[in-house]
Short mmCIF file of N, CA and C in Angstrom, two decimals:
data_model
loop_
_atom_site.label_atom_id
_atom_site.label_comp_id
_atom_site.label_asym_id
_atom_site.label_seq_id
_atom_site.Cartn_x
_atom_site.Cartn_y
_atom_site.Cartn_z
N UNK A 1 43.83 121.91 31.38
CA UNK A 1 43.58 120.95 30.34
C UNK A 1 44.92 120.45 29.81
N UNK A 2 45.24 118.96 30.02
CA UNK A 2 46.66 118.55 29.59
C UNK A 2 45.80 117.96 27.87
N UNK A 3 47.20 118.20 26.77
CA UNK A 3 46.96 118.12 25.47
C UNK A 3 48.07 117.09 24.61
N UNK A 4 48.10 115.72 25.09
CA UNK A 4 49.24 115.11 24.57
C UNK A 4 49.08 114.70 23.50
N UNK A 5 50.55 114.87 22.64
CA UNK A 5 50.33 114.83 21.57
C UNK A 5 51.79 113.94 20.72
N UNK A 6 52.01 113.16 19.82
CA UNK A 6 53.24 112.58 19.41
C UNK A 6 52.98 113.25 18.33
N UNK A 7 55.14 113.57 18.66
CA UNK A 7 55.69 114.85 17.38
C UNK A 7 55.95 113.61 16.45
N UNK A 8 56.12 114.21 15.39
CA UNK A 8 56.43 113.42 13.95
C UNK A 8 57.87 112.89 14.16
N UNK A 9 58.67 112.94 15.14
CA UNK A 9 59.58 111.65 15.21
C UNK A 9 59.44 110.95 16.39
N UNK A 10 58.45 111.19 16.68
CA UNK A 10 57.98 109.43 17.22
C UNK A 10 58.10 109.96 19.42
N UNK A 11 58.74 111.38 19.79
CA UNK A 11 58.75 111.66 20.82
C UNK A 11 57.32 112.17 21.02
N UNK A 12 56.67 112.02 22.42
CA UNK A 12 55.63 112.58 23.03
C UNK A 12 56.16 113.99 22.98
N UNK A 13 54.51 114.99 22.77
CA UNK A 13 54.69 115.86 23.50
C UNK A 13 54.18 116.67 24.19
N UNK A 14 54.04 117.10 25.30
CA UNK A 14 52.66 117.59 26.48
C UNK A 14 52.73 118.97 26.62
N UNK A 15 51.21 119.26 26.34
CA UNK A 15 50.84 121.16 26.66
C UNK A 15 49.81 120.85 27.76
N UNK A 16 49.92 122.09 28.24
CA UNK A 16 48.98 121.89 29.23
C UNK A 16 48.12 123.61 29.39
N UNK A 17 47.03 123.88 29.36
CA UNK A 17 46.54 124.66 29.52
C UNK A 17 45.91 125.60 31.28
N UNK A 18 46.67 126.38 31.46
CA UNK A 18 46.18 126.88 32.56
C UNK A 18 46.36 128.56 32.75
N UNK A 19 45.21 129.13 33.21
CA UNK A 19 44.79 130.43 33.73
C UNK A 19 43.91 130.55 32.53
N UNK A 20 43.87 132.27 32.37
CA UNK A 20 43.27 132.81 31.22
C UNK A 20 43.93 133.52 30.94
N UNK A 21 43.24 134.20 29.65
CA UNK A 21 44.12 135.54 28.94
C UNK A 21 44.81 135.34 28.15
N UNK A 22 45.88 136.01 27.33
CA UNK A 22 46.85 136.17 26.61
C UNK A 22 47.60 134.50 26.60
N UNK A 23 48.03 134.15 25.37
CA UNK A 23 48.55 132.84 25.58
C UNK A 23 49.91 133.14 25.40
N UNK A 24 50.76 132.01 26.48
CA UNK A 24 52.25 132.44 26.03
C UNK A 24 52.52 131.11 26.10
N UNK A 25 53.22 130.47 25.55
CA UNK A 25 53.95 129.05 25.29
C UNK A 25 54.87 129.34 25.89
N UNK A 26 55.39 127.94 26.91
CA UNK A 26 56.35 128.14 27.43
C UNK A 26 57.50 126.93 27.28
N UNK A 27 58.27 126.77 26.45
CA UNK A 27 59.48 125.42 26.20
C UNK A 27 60.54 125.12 27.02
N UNK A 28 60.76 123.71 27.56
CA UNK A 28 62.23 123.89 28.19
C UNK A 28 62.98 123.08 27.15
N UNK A 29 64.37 123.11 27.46
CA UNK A 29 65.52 122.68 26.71
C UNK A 29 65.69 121.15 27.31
N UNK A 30 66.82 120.45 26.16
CA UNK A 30 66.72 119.25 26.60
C UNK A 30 66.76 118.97 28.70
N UNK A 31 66.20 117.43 28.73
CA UNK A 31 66.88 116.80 30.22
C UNK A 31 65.89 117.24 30.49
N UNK A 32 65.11 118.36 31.10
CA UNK A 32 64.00 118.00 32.41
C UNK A 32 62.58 118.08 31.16
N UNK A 33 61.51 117.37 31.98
CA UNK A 33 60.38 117.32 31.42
C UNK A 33 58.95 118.42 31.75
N UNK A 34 58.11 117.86 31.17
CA UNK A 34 56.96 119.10 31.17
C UNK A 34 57.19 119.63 32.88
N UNK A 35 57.27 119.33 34.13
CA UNK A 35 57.30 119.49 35.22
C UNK A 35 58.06 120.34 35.63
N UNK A 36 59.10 120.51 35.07
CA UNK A 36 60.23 121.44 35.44
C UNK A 36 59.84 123.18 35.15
N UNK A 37 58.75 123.29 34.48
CA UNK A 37 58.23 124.39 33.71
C UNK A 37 57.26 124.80 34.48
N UNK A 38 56.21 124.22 35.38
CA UNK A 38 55.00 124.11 36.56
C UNK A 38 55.32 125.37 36.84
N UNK A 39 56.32 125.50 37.67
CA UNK A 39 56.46 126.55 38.72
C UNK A 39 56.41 127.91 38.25
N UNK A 40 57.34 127.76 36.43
CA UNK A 40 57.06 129.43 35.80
C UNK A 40 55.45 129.44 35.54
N UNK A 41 55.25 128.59 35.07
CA UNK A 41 53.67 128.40 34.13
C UNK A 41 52.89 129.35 35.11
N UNK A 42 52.73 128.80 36.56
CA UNK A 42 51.53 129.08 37.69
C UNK A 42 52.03 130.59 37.86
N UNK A 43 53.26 130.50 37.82
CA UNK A 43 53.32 132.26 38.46
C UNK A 43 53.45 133.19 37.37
N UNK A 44 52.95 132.79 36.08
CA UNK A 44 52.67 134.03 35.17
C UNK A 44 51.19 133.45 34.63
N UNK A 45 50.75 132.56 35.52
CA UNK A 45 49.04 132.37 34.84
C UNK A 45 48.74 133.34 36.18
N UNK A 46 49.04 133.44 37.21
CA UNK A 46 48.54 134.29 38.30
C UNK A 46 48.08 133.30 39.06
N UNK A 47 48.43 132.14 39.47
CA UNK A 47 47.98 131.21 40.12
C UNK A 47 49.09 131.60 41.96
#
């Protein structure tokens, strides 16, 4: 489930929901976007 949302200065910003269980948020630092994060996301949802 993708959850977009605009932060209060005016930047987008995208969550995305995947696996089950325990929730852990996962942030990257400036320069790459939600995509750059995919690869940790899937391999600690157990995908």
């Amino acid at each position: 489930m993708r959850a977009p949302h605009m932060g209060n200065d005016g930047w987008p910003l995208m969550g995305e929901a995947i696996g089950n269980g325990e929730l852990i948020v996962v942030l990257h630092g400036g320069g790459p976007d939600h995509h750059s994060m995919k690869p940790l996301a899937d391999l600690l949802s157990g995908r």
